[in-house]
GROMACS .gro file of N, CA and C in nm:
model
  300
    1MET      N    1  -0.595   0.045  -2.996
    1MET     CA    2  -0.573   0.091  -3.132
    1MET      C    3  -0.486  -0.007  -3.210
    2ARG      N    4  -0.485  -0.132  -3.170
    2ARG     CA    5  -0.404  -0.232  -3.239
    2ARG      C    6  -0.475  -0.296  -3.357
    3LYS      N    7  -0.604  -0.280  -3.365
    3LYS     CA    8  -0.680  -0.345  -3.471
    3LYS      C    9  -0.663  -0.270  -3.603
    4SER      N   10  -0.660  -0.349  -3.711
    4SER     CA   11  -0.655  -0.289  -3.843
    4SER      C   12  -0.790  -0.313  -3.910
    5ILE      N   13  -0.792  -0.312  -4.041
    5ILE     CA   14  -0.918  -0.316  -4.115
    5ILE      C   15  -1.005  -0.436  -4.078
    6ASN      N   16  -0.950  -0.556  -4.081
    6ASN     CA   17  -1.031  -0.676  -4.052
    6ASN      C   18  -1.085  -0.675  -3.910
    7GLY      N   19  -1.002  -0.637  -3.814
    7GLY     CA   20  -1.047  -0.633  -3.675
    7GLY      C   21  -1.155  -0.530  -3.651
    8LEU      N   22  -1.139  -0.412  -3.711
    8LEU     CA   23  -1.241  -0.307  -3.695
    8LEU      C   24  -1.371  -0.345  -3.764
    9ALA      N   25  -1.362  -0.406  -3.882
    9ALA     CA   26  -1.483  -0.451  -3.952
    9ALA      C   27  -1.555  -0.558  -3.869
   10ALA      N   28  -1.479  -0.644  -3.802
   10ALA     CA   29  -1.539  -0.747  -3.716
   10ALA      C   30  -1.611  -0.683  -3.597
   11ILE      N   31  -1.555  -0.576  -3.541
   11ILE     CA   32  -1.621  -0.504  -3.431
   11ILE      C   33  -1.751  -0.442  -3.479
   12VAL      N   34  -1.748  -0.382  -3.598
   12VAL     CA   35  -1.869  -0.320  -3.654
   12VAL      C   36  -1.979  -0.424  -3.669
   13GLU      N   37  -1.943  -0.541  -3.722
   13GLU     CA   38  -2.043  -0.648  -3.742
   13GLU      C   39  -2.084  -0.715  -3.612
   14GLY      N   40  -1.986  -0.754  -3.531
   14GLY     CA   41  -2.014  -0.833  -3.411
   14GLY      C   42  -2.068  -0.754  -3.295
   15SER      N   43  -1.999  -0.647  -3.258
   15SER     CA   44  -2.039  -0.570  -3.140
   15SER      C   45  -2.151  -0.471  -3.169
   16PHE      N   46  -2.142  -0.402  -3.283
   16PHE     CA   47  -2.240  -0.298  -3.314
   16PHE      C   48  -2.358  -0.349  -3.396
   17LYS      N   49  -2.346  -0.473  -3.450
   17LYS     CA   50  -2.453  -0.532  -3.532
   17LYS      C   51  -2.487  -0.442  -3.652
   18LEU      N   52  -2.383  -0.387  -3.716
   18LEU     CA   53  -2.399  -0.302  -3.833
   18LEU      C   54  -2.323  -0.361  -3.950
   19ASP      N   55  -2.354  -0.314  -4.070
   19ASP     CA   56  -2.290  -0.362  -4.191
   19ASP      C   57  -2.174  -0.270  -4.228
   20PRO      N   58  -2.048  -0.316  -4.222
   20PRO     CA   59  -1.935  -0.228  -4.255
   20PRO      C   60  -1.927  -0.196  -4.404
   21PHE      N   61  -2.007  -0.263  -4.488
   21PHE     CA   62  -2.005  -0.242  -4.632
   21PHE      C   63  -2.113  -0.144  -4.680
   22ASN      N   64  -2.180  -0.073  -4.588
   22ASN     CA   65  -2.292   0.012  -4.630
   22ASN      C   66  -2.249   0.154  -4.667
   23GLY      N   67  -2.121   0.185  -4.666
   23GLY     CA   68  -2.074   0.318  -4.706
   23GLY      C   69  -2.063   0.418  -4.593
   24SER      N   70  -2.098   0.377  -4.472
   24SER     CA   71  -2.085   0.466  -4.356
   24SER      C   72  -1.939   0.476  -4.313
   25LEU      N   73  -1.908   0.580  -4.240
   25LEU     CA   74  -1.778   0.593  -4.176
   25LEU      C   75  -1.792   0.543  -4.032
   26PHE      N   76  -1.698   0.461  -3.988
   26PHE     CA   77  -1.699   0.410  -3.851
   26PHE      C   78  -1.575   0.465  -3.782
   27VAL      N   79  -1.596   0.540  -3.676
   27VAL     CA   80  -1.488   0.612  -3.609
   27VAL      C   81  -1.461   0.546  -3.473
   28PHE      N   82  -1.334   0.516  -3.447
   28PHE     CA   83  -1.291   0.452  -3.323
   28PHE      C   84  -1.187   0.541  -3.255
   29CYS      N   85  -1.193   0.549  -3.123
   29CYS     CA   86  -1.101   0.634  -3.048
   29CYS      C   87  -1.038   0.553  -2.935
   30ASN      N   88  -0.914   0.586  -2.899
   30ASN     CA   89  -0.849   0.515  -2.788
   30ASN      C   90  -0.891   0.575  -2.654
   31ARG      N   91  -0.848   0.514  -2.545
   31ARG     CA   92  -0.889   0.559  -2.411
   31ARG      C   93  -0.845   0.700  -2.378
   32SER      N   94  -0.723   0.734  -2.416
   32SER     CA   95  -0.673   0.868  -2.384
   32SER      C   96  -0.723   0.974  -2.481
   33ARG      N   97  -0.800   0.931  -2.582
   33ARG     CA   98  -0.866   1.020  -2.678
   33ARG      C   99  -0.770   1.109  -2.756
   34ASP      N  100  -0.648   1.060  -2.779
   34ASP     CA  101  -0.555   1.137  -2.861
   34ASP      C  102  -0.529   1.070  -2.996
   35ARG      N  103  -0.593   0.956  -3.021
   35ARG     CA  104  -0.579   0.884  -3.147
   35ARG      C  105  -0.714   0.834  -3.192
   36LEU      N  106  -0.735   0.835  -3.323
   36LEU     CA  107  -0.858   0.776  -3.375
   36LEU      C  108  -0.833   0.712  -3.509
   37LYS      N  109  -0.921   0.618  -3.541
   37LYS     CA  110  -0.920   0.551  -3.670
   37LYS      C  111  -1.059   0.561  -3.729
   38ILE      N  112  -1.063   0.578  -3.862
   38ILE     CA  113  -1.189   0.582  -3.934
   38ILE      C  114  -1.185   0.473  -4.040
   39LEU      N  115  -1.286   0.388  -4.038
   39LEU     CA  116  -1.299   0.280  -4.135
   39LEU      C  117  -1.407   0.318  -4.236
   40GLU      N  118  -1.372   0.308  -4.365
   40GLU     CA  119  -1.467   0.344  -4.471
   40GLU      C  120  -1.460   0.242  -4.584
   41TRP      N  121  -1.575   0.195  -4.629
   41TRP     CA  122  -1.585   0.109  -4.746
   41TRP      C  123  -1.621   0.198  -4.865
   42ASP      N  124  -1.541   0.194  -4.972
   42ASP     CA  125  -1.566   0.282  -5.087
   42ASP      C  126  -1.624   0.209  -5.207
   43GLY      N  127  -1.668   0.086  -5.191
   43GLY     CA  128  -1.729   0.012  -5.300
   43GLY      C  129  -1.644  -0.103  -5.350
   44ASP      N  130  -1.512  -0.089  -5.343
   44ASP     CA  131  -1.426  -0.199  -5.386
   44ASP      C  132  -1.313  -0.227  -5.288
   45GLY      N  133  -1.314  -0.161  -5.175
   45GLY     CA  134  -1.213  -0.185  -5.073
   45GLY      C  135  -1.232  -0.091  -4.955
   46PHE      N  136  -1.161  -0.121  -4.848
   46PHE     CA  137  -1.169  -0.039  -4.728
   46PHE      C  138  -1.057   0.065  -4.726
   47TRP      N  139  -1.090   0.181  -4.671
   47TRP     CA  140  -0.991   0.283  -4.637
   47TRP      C  141  -0.981   0.284  -4.486
   48LEU      N  142  -0.860   0.301  -4.435
   48LEU     CA  143  -0.840   0.316  -4.292
   48LEU      C  144  -0.762   0.444  -4.270
   49TYR      N  145  -0.827   0.540  -4.207
   49TYR     CA  146  -0.763   0.668  -4.177
   49TYR      C  147  -0.720   0.665  -4.031
   50PHE      N  148  -0.606   0.725  -4.003
   50PHE     CA  149  -0.552   0.728  -3.866
   50PHE      C  150  -0.506   0.869  -3.835
   51LYS      N  151  -0.538   0.918  -3.717
   51LYS     CA  152  -0.492   1.050  -3.674
   51LYS      C  153  -0.445   1.041  -3.530
   52ARG      N  154  -0.326   1.100  -3.505
   52ARG     CA  155  -0.271   1.108  -3.369
   52ARG      C  156  -0.247   1.255  -3.339
   53LEU      N  157  -0.304   1.302  -3.228
   53LEU     CA  158  -0.284   1.440  -3.186
   53LEU      C  159  -0.155   1.452  -3.107
   54GLU      N  160  -0.081   1.555  -3.133
   54GLU     CA  161   0.041   1.582  -3.056
   54GLU      C  162   0.009   1.656  -2.927
   55LYS      N  163  -0.096   1.737  -2.928
   55LYS     CA  164  -0.141   1.810  -2.809
   55LYS      C  165  -0.293   1.798  -2.800
   56GLY      N  166  -0.344   1.796  -2.679
   56GLY     CA  167  -0.487   1.793  -2.658
   56GLY      C  168  -0.547   1.655  -2.683
   57HIS      N  169  -0.678   1.651  -2.687
   57HIS     CA  170  -0.749   1.527  -2.713
   57HIS      C  171  -0.882   1.557  -2.781
   58PHE      N  172  -0.939   1.453  -2.840
   58PHE     CA  173  -1.067   1.467  -2.907
   58PHE      C  174  -1.177   1.475  -2.801
   59LYS      N  175  -1.276   1.558  -2.825
   59LYS     CA  176  -1.393   1.566  -2.738
   59LYS      C  177  -1.485   1.452  -2.776
   60TRP      N  178  -1.466   1.339  -2.712
   60TRP     CA  179  -1.536   1.216  -2.749
   60TRP      C  180  -1.665   1.203  -2.670
   61PRO      N  181  -1.779   1.183  -2.736
   61PRO     CA  182  -1.906   1.168  -2.664
   61PRO      C  183  -1.915   1.032  -2.595
   62GLY      N  184  -1.980   1.029  -2.481
   62GLY     CA  185  -2.007   0.904  -2.412
   62GLY      C  186  -1.885   0.825  -2.375
   63GLU      N  187  -1.795   0.884  -2.299
   63GLU     CA  188  -1.674   0.814  -2.258
   63GLU      C  189  -1.710   0.689  -2.180
   64GLY      N  190  -1.631   0.586  -2.195
   64GLY     CA  191  -1.656   0.462  -2.122
   64GLY      C  192  -1.687   0.349  -2.216
   65GLU      N  193  -1.803   0.288  -2.200
   65GLU     CA  194  -1.835   0.168  -2.277
   65GLU      C  195  -1.863   0.199  -2.425
   66ALA      N  196  -1.852   0.094  -2.506
   66ALA     CA  197  -1.872   0.109  -2.650
   66ALA      C  198  -2.015   0.152  -2.680
   67MET      N  199  -2.027   0.239  -2.779
   67MET     CA  200  -2.159   0.285  -2.817
   67MET      C  201  -2.157   0.327  -2.963
   68THR      N  202  -2.273   0.339  -3.023
   68THR     CA  203  -2.282   0.387  -3.160
   68THR      C  204  -2.366   0.514  -3.161
   69MET      N  205  -2.334   0.602  -3.253
   69MET     CA  206  -2.407   0.727  -3.271
   69MET      C  207  -2.414   0.756  -3.420
   70ASP      N  208  -2.523   0.816  -3.463
   70ASP     CA  209  -2.533   0.866  -3.600
   70ASP      C  210  -2.494   1.012  -3.597
   71LEU      N  211  -2.393   1.050  -3.675
   71LEU     CA  212  -2.348   1.188  -3.680
   71LEU      C  213  -2.364   1.242  -3.821
   72SER      N  214  -2.397   1.369  -3.831
   72SER     CA  215  -2.398   1.435  -3.962
   72SER      C  216  -2.253   1.467  -4.000
   73GLY      N  217  -2.233   1.508  -4.121
   73GLY     CA  218  -2.099   1.549  -4.165
   73GLY      C  219  -2.046   1.663  -4.082
   74GLU      N  220  -2.132   1.758  -4.049
   74GLU     CA  221  -2.092   1.873  -3.966
   74GLU      C  222  -2.052   1.829  -3.825
   75GLU      N  223  -2.130   1.738  -3.767
   75GLU     CA  224  -2.098   1.689  -3.633
   75GLU      C  225  -1.966   1.612  -3.631
   76LEU      N  226  -1.940   1.534  -3.736
   76LEU     CA  227  -1.813   1.463  -3.746
   76LEU      C  228  -1.697   1.562  -3.757
   77ALA      N  229  -1.715   1.667  -3.836
   77ALA     CA  230  -1.611   1.769  -3.850
   77ALA      C  231  -1.582   1.836  -3.716
   78ILE      N  232  -1.687   1.865  -3.640
   78ILE     CA  233  -1.668   1.926  -3.508
   78ILE      C  234  -1.592   1.830  -3.417
   79LEU      N  235  -1.627   1.704  -3.420
   79LEU     CA  236  -1.558   1.603  -3.340
   79LEU      C  237  -1.410   1.596  -3.377
   80LEU      N  238  -1.380   1.594  -3.506
   80LEU     CA  239  -1.242   1.582  -3.551
   80LEU      C  240  -1.161   1.709  -3.528
   81CYS      N  241  -1.225   1.823  -3.533
   81CYS     CA  242  -1.153   1.951  -3.519
   81CYS      C  243  -1.168   2.012  -3.381
   82GLY      N  244  -1.237   1.945  -3.292
   82GLY     CA  245  -1.262   2.000  -3.159
   82GLY      C  246  -1.136   2.038  -3.085
   83SER      N  247  -1.029   1.960  -3.100
   83SER     CA  248  -0.906   1.991  -3.028
   83SER      C  249  -0.843   2.119  -3.082
   84LYS      N  250  -0.859   2.146  -3.211
   84LYS     CA  251  -0.803   2.268  -3.269
   84LYS      C  252  -0.873   2.389  -3.209
   85VAL      N  253  -1.005   2.381  -3.195
   85VAL     CA  254  -1.080   2.491  -3.135
   85VAL      C  255  -1.036   2.510  -2.991
   86GLU      N  256  -1.021   2.400  -2.917
   86GLU     CA  257  -0.980   2.407  -2.778
   86GLU      C  258  -0.841   2.469  -2.764
   87LEU      N  259  -0.748   2.431  -2.850
   87LEU     CA  260  -0.613   2.487  -2.843
   87LEU      C  261  -0.612   2.635  -2.879
   88LYS      N  262  -0.696   2.675  -2.975
   88LYS     CA  263  -0.704   2.816  -3.011
   88LYS      C  264  -0.758   2.898  -2.895
   89LEU      N  265  -0.852   2.844  -2.821
   89LEU     CA  266  -0.909   2.916  -2.708
   89LEU      C  267  -0.809   2.929  -2.593
   90ARG      N  268  -0.712   2.841  -2.584
   90ARG     CA  269  -0.614   2.845  -2.477
   90ARG      C  270  -0.499   2.943  -2.503
   91ARG      N  271  -0.487   2.995  -2.623
   91ARG     CA  272  -0.378   3.085  -2.656
   91ARG      C  273  -0.380   3.208  -2.566
   92ASN      N  274  -0.263   3.256  -2.533
   92ASN     CA  275  -0.253   3.380  -2.458
   92ASN      C  276  -0.283   3.496  -2.552
   93GLU      N  277  -0.365   3.588  -2.506
   93GLU     CA  278  -0.397   3.702  -2.590
   93GLU      C  279  -0.283   3.802  -2.583
   94VAL      N  280  -0.262   3.870  -2.693
   94VAL     CA  281  -0.159   3.973  -2.699
   94VAL      C  282  -0.219   4.102  -2.647
   95ASN      N  283  -0.158   4.159  -2.545
   95ASN     CA  284  -0.206   4.284  -2.487
   95ASN      C  285  -0.102   4.392  -2.505
   96GLY      N  286  -0.146   4.513  -2.519
   96GLY     CA  287  -0.055   4.626  -2.520
   96GLY      C  288   0.028   4.641  -2.646
   97ARG      N  289  -0.023   4.602  -2.759
   97ARG     CA  290   0.050   4.621  -2.884
   97ARG      C  291   0.053   4.770  -2.917
   98ARG      N  292   0.170   4.815  -2.954
   98ARG     CA  293   0.183   4.955  -2.994
   98ARG      C  294   0.261   4.964  -3.124
   99ALA      N  295   0.218   5.055  -3.208
   99ALA     CA  296   0.293   5.081  -3.330
   99ALA      C  297   0.400   5.185  -3.300
  100VAL      N  298   0.519   5.162  -3.350
  100VAL     CA  299   0.629   5.254  -3.322
  100VAL      C  300   0.643   5.352  -3.434
   0.00000   0.00000   0.00000
């Protein structure tokens, strides 16, 4: 996760053989899957978004070697919010509530 805009754009062009200027979002994740960066070209410059999870990790598809996938907006949202769903499912349920 040391690369910034120029390094990530070079990966998109060199490794993935894609155009970083086409308006797509390019999402990168670290090995422990608790940090990600999103590279976006908005027409006159790049945006670089960064997110670090304090608990849990992202449910990243195809762990291991570099790969590309086409995701819909909904699929990207699920990927980004997957840890929130996982943490909600881990909560202890409240049992035996009584009104006094």
